[in-house]
GROMACS .gro file of N, CA and C in nm:
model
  312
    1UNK      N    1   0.083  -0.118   0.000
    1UNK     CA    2   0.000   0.000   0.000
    1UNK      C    3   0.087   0.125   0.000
    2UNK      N    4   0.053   0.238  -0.099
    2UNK     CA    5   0.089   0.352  -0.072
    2UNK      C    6   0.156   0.400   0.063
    3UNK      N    7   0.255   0.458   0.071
    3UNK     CA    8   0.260   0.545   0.271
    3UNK      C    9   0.343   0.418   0.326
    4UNK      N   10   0.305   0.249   0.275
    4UNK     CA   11   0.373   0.188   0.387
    4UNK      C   12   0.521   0.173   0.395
    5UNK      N   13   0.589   0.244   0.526
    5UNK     CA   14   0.737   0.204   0.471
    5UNK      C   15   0.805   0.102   0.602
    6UNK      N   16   0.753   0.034   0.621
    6UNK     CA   17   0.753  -0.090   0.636
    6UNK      C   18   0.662  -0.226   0.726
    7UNK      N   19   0.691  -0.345   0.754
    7UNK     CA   20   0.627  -0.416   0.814
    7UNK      C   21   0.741  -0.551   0.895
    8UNK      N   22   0.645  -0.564   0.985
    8UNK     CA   23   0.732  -0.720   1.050
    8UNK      C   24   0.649  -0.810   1.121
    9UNK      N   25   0.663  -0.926   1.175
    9UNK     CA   26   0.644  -1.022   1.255
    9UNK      C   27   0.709  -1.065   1.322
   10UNK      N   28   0.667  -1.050   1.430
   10UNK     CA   29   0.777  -1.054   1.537
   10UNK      C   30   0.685  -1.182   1.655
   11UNK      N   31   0.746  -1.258   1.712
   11UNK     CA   32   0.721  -1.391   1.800
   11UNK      C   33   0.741  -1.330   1.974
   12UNK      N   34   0.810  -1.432   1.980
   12UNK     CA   35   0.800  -1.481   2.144
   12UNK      C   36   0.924  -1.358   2.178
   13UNK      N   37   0.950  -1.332   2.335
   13UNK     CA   38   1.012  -1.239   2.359
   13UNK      C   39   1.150  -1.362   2.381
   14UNK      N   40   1.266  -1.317   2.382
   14UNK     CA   41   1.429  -1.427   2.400
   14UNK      C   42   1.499  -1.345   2.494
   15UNK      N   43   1.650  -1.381   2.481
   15UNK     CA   44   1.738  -1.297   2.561
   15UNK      C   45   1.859  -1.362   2.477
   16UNK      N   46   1.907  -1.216   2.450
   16UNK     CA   47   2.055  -1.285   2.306
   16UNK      C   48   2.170  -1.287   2.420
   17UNK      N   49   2.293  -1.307   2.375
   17UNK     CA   50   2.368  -1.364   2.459
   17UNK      C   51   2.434  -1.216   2.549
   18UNK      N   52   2.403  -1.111   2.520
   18UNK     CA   53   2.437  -1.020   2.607
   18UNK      C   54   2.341  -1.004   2.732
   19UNK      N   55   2.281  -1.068   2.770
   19UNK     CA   56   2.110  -1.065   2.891
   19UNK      C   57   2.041  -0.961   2.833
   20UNK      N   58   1.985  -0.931   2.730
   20UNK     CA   59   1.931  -0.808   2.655
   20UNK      C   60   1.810  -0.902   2.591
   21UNK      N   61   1.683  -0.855   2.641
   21UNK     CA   62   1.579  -0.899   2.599
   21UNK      C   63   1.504  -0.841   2.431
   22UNK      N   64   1.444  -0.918   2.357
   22UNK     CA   65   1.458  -0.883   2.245
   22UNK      C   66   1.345  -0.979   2.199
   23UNK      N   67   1.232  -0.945   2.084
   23UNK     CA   68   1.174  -1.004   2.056
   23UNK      C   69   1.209  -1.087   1.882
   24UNK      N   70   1.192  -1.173   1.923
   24UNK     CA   71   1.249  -1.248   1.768
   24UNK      C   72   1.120  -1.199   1.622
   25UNK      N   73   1.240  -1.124   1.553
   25UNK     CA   74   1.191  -1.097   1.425
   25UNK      C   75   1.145  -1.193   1.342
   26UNK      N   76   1.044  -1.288   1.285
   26UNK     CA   77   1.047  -1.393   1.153
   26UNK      C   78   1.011  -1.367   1.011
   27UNK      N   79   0.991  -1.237   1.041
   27UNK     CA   80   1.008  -1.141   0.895
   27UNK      C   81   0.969  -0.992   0.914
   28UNK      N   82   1.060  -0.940   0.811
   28UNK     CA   83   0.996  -0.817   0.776
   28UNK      C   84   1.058  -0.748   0.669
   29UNK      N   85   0.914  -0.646   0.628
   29UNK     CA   86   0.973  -0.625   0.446
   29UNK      C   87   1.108  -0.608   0.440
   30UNK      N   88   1.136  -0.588   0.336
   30UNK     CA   89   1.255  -0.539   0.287
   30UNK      C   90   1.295  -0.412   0.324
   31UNK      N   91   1.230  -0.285   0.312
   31UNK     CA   92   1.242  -0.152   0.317
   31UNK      C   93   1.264  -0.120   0.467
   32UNK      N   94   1.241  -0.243   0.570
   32UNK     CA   95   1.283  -0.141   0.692
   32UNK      C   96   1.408  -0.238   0.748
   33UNK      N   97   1.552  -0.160   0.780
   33UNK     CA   98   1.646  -0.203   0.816
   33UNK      C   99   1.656  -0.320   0.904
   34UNK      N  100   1.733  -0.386   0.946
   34UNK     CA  101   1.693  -0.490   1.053
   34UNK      C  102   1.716  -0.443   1.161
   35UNK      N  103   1.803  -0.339   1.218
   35UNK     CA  104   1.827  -0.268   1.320
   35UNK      C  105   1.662  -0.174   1.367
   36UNK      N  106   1.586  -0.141   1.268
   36UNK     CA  107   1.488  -0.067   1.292
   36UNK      C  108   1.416  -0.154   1.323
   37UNK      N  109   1.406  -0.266   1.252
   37UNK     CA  110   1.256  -0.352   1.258
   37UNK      C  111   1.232  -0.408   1.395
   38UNK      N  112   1.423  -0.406   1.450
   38UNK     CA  113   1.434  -0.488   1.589
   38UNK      C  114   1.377  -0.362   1.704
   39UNK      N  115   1.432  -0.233   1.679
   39UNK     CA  116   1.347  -0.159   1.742
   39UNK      C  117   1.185  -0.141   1.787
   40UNK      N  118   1.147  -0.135   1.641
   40UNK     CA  119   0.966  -0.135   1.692
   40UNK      C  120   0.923  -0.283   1.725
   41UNK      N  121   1.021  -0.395   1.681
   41UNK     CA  122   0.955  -0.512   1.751
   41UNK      C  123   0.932  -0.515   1.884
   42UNK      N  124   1.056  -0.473   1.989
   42UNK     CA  125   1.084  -0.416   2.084
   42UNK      C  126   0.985  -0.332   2.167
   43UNK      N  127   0.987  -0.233   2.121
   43UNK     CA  128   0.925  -0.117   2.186
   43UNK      C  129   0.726  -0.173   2.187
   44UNK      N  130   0.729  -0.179   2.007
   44UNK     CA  131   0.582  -0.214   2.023
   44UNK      C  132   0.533  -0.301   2.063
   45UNK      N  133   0.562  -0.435   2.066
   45UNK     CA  134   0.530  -0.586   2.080
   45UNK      C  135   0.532  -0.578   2.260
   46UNK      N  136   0.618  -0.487   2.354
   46UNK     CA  137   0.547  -0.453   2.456
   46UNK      C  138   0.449  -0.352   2.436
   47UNK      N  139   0.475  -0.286   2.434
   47UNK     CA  140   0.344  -0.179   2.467
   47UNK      C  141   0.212  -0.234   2.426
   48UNK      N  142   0.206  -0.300   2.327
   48UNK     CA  143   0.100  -0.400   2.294
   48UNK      C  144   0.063  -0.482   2.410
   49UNK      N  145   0.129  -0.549   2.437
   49UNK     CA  146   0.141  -0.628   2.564
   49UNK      C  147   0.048  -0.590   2.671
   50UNK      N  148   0.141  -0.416   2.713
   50UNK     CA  149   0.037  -0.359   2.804
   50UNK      C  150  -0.071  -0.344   2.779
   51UNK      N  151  -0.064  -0.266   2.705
   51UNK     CA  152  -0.253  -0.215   2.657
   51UNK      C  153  -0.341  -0.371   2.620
   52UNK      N  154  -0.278  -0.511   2.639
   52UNK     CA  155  -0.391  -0.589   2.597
   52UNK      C  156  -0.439  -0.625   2.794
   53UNK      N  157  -0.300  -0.586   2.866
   53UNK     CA  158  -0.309  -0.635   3.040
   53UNK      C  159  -0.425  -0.578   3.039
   54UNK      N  160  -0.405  -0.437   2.997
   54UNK     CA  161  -0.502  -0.318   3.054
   54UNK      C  162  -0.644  -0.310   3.003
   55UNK      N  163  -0.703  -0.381   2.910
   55UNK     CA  164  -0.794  -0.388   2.844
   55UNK      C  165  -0.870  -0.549   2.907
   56UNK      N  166  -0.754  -0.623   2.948
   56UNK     CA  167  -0.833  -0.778   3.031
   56UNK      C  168  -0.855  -0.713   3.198
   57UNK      N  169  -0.786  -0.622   3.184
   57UNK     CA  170  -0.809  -0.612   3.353
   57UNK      C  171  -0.926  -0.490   3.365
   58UNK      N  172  -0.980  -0.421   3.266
   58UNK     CA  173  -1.104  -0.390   3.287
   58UNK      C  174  -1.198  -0.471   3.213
   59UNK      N  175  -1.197  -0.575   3.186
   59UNK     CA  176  -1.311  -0.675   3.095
   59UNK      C  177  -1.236  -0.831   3.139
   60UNK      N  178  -1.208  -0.871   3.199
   60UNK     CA  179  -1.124  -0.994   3.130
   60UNK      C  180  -1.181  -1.119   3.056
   61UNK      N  181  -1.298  -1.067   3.009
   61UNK     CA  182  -1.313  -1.151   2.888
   61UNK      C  183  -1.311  -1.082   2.761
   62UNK      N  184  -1.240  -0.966   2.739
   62UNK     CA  185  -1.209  -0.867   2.623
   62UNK      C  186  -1.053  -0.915   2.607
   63UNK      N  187  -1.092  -0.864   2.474
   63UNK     CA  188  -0.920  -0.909   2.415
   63UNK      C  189  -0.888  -0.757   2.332
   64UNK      N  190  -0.749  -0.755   2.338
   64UNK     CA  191  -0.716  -0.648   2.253
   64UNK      C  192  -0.679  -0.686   2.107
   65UNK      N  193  -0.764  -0.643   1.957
   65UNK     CA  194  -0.726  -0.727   1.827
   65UNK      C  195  -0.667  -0.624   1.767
   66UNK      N  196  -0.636  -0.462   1.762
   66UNK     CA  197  -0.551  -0.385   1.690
   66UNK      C  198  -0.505  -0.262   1.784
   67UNK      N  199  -0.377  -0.257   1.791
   67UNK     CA  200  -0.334  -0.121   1.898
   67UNK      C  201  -0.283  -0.048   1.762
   68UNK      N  202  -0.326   0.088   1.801
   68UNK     CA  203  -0.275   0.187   1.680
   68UNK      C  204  -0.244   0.354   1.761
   69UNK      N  205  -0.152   0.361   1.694
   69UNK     CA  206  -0.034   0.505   1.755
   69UNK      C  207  -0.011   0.607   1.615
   70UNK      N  208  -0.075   0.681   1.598
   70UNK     CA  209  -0.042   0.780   1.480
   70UNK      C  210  -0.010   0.916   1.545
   71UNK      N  211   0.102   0.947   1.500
   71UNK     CA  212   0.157   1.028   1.517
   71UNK      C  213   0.202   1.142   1.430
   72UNK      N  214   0.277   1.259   1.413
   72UNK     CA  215   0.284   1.345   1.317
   72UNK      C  216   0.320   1.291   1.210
   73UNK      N  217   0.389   1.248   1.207
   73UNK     CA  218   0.481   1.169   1.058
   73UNK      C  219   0.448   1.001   1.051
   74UNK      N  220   0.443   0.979   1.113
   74UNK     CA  221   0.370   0.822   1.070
   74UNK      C  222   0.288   0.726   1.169
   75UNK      N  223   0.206   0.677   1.112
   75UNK     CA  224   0.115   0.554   1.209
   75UNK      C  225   0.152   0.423   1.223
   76UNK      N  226   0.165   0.351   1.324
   76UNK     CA  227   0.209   0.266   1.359
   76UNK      C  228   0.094   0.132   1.390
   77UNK      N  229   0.063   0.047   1.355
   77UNK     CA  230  -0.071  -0.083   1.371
   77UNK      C  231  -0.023  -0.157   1.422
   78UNK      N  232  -0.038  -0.261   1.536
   78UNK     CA  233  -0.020  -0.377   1.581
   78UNK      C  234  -0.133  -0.466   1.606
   79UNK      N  235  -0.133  -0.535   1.505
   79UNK     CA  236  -0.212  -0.689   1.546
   79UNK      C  237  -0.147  -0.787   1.617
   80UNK      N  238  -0.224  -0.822   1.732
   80UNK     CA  239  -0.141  -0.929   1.842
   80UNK      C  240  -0.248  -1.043   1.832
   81UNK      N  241  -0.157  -1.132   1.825
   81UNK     CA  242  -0.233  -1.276   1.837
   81UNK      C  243  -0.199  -1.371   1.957
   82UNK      N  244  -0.282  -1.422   2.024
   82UNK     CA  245  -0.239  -1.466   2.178
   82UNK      C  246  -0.326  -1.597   2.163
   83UNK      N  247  -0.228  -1.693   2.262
   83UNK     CA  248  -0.249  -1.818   2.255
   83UNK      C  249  -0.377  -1.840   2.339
   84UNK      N  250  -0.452  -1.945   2.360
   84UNK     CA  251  -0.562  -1.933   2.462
   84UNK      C  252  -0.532  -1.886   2.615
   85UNK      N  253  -0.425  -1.943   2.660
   85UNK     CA  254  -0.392  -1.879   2.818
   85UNK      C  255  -0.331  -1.730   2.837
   86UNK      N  256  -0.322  -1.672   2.698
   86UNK     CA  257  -0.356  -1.543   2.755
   86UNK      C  258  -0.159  -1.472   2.709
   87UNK      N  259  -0.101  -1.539   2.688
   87UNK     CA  260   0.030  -1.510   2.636
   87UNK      C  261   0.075  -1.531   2.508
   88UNK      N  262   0.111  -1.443   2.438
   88UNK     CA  263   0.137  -1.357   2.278
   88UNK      C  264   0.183  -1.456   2.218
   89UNK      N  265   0.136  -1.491   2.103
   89UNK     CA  266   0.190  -1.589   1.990
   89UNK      C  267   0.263  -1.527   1.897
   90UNK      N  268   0.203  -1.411   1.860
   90UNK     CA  269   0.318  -1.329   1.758
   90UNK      C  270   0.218  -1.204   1.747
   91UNK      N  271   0.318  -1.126   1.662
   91UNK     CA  272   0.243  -0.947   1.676
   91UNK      C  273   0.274  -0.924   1.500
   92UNK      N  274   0.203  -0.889   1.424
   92UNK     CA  275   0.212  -0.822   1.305
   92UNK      C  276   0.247  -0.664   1.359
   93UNK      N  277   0.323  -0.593   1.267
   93UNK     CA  278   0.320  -0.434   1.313
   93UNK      C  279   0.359  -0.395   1.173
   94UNK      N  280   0.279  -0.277   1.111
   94UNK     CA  281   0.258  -0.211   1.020
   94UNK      C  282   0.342  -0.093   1.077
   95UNK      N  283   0.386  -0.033   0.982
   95UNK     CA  284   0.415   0.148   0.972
   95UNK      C  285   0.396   0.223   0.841
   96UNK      N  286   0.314   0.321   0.877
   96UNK     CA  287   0.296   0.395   0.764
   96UNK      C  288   0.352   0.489   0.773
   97UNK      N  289   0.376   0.547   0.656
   97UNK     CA  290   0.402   0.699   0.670
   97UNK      C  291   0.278   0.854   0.655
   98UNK      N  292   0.281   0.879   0.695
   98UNK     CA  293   0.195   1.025   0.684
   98UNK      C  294   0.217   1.156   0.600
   99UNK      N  295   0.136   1.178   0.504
   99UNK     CA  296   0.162   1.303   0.432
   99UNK      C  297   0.112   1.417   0.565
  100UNK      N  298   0.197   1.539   0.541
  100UNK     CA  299   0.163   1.652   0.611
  100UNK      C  300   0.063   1.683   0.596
  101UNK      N  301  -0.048   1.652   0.473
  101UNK     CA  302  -0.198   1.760   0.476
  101UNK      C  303  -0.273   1.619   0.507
  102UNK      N  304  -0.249   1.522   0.541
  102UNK     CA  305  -0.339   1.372   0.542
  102UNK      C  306  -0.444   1.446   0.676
  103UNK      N  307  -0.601   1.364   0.695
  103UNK     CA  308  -0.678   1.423   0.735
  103UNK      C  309  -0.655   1.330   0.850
  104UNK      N  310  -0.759   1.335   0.957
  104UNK     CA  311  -0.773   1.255   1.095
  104UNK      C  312  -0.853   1.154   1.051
   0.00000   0.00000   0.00000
C-alpha cells in the first residue's frame, strides 16, 4: 500500500547472549532495516502487551485485536495474536508513513 514504509512479525520475547531482551523478528519487508525492525519489535510488541493487560483487567473476557499510535509523521498498527492462556503468539506491526496535509 501507498505510505507503507515498512512491516514485520515478530514472536516470542528471547534474551541474546548479552542478557538483553529482544523479541524475535520472523520477517519483515525489505524496506525497513533490521536494526529498525528490531526496534519497533521491541518497543511495540510490549506496549501491545500492556494495553492488551489493561484492556483484560477492565473486561477480562475482552481481548485487545488492533493497537494503533499515529503520530505526526507516521502511524504505527499492531495486530497481536495470543495463545488461549492469555500469552502472545506473535504481533504483526505495520508502519505507515503520513503526508503533512493527510486528514484525521
Amino acid at each position: 500500500k501507498e505510505g507503507v514504509t515498512g512491516f514485520l512479525i515478530c514472536g516470542t520475547e528471547t534474551t541474546d547472549e548479552d542478557g538483553e531482551k529482544h523479541y524475535e523478528i520472523h520477517r519483515s519487508g525489505a524496506s525497513m532495516p533490521k536494526d529498525i525492525a528490531q526496534q519497533y519489535a521491541d518497543k511495540f510488541c510490549k506496549l501491545t502487551i500492556l494495553a492488551n493487560e489493561i484492556t483484560r483487567d477492565l473486561d477480562p473476557k475482552n481481548e485487545l485485536l488492533v493497537f494503533r499510535v499515529k503520530a505526526n509523521k507516521q502511524e504505527i498498527l499492531v495486530a497481536p495474536k495470543y495463545e488461549p492462556d492469555g500469552t502472545p503468539k506473535f504481533h504483526i506491526v505495520a508502519v505507515q508513513s503520513l503526508n503533512s496535509g493527510s486528514a484525521m
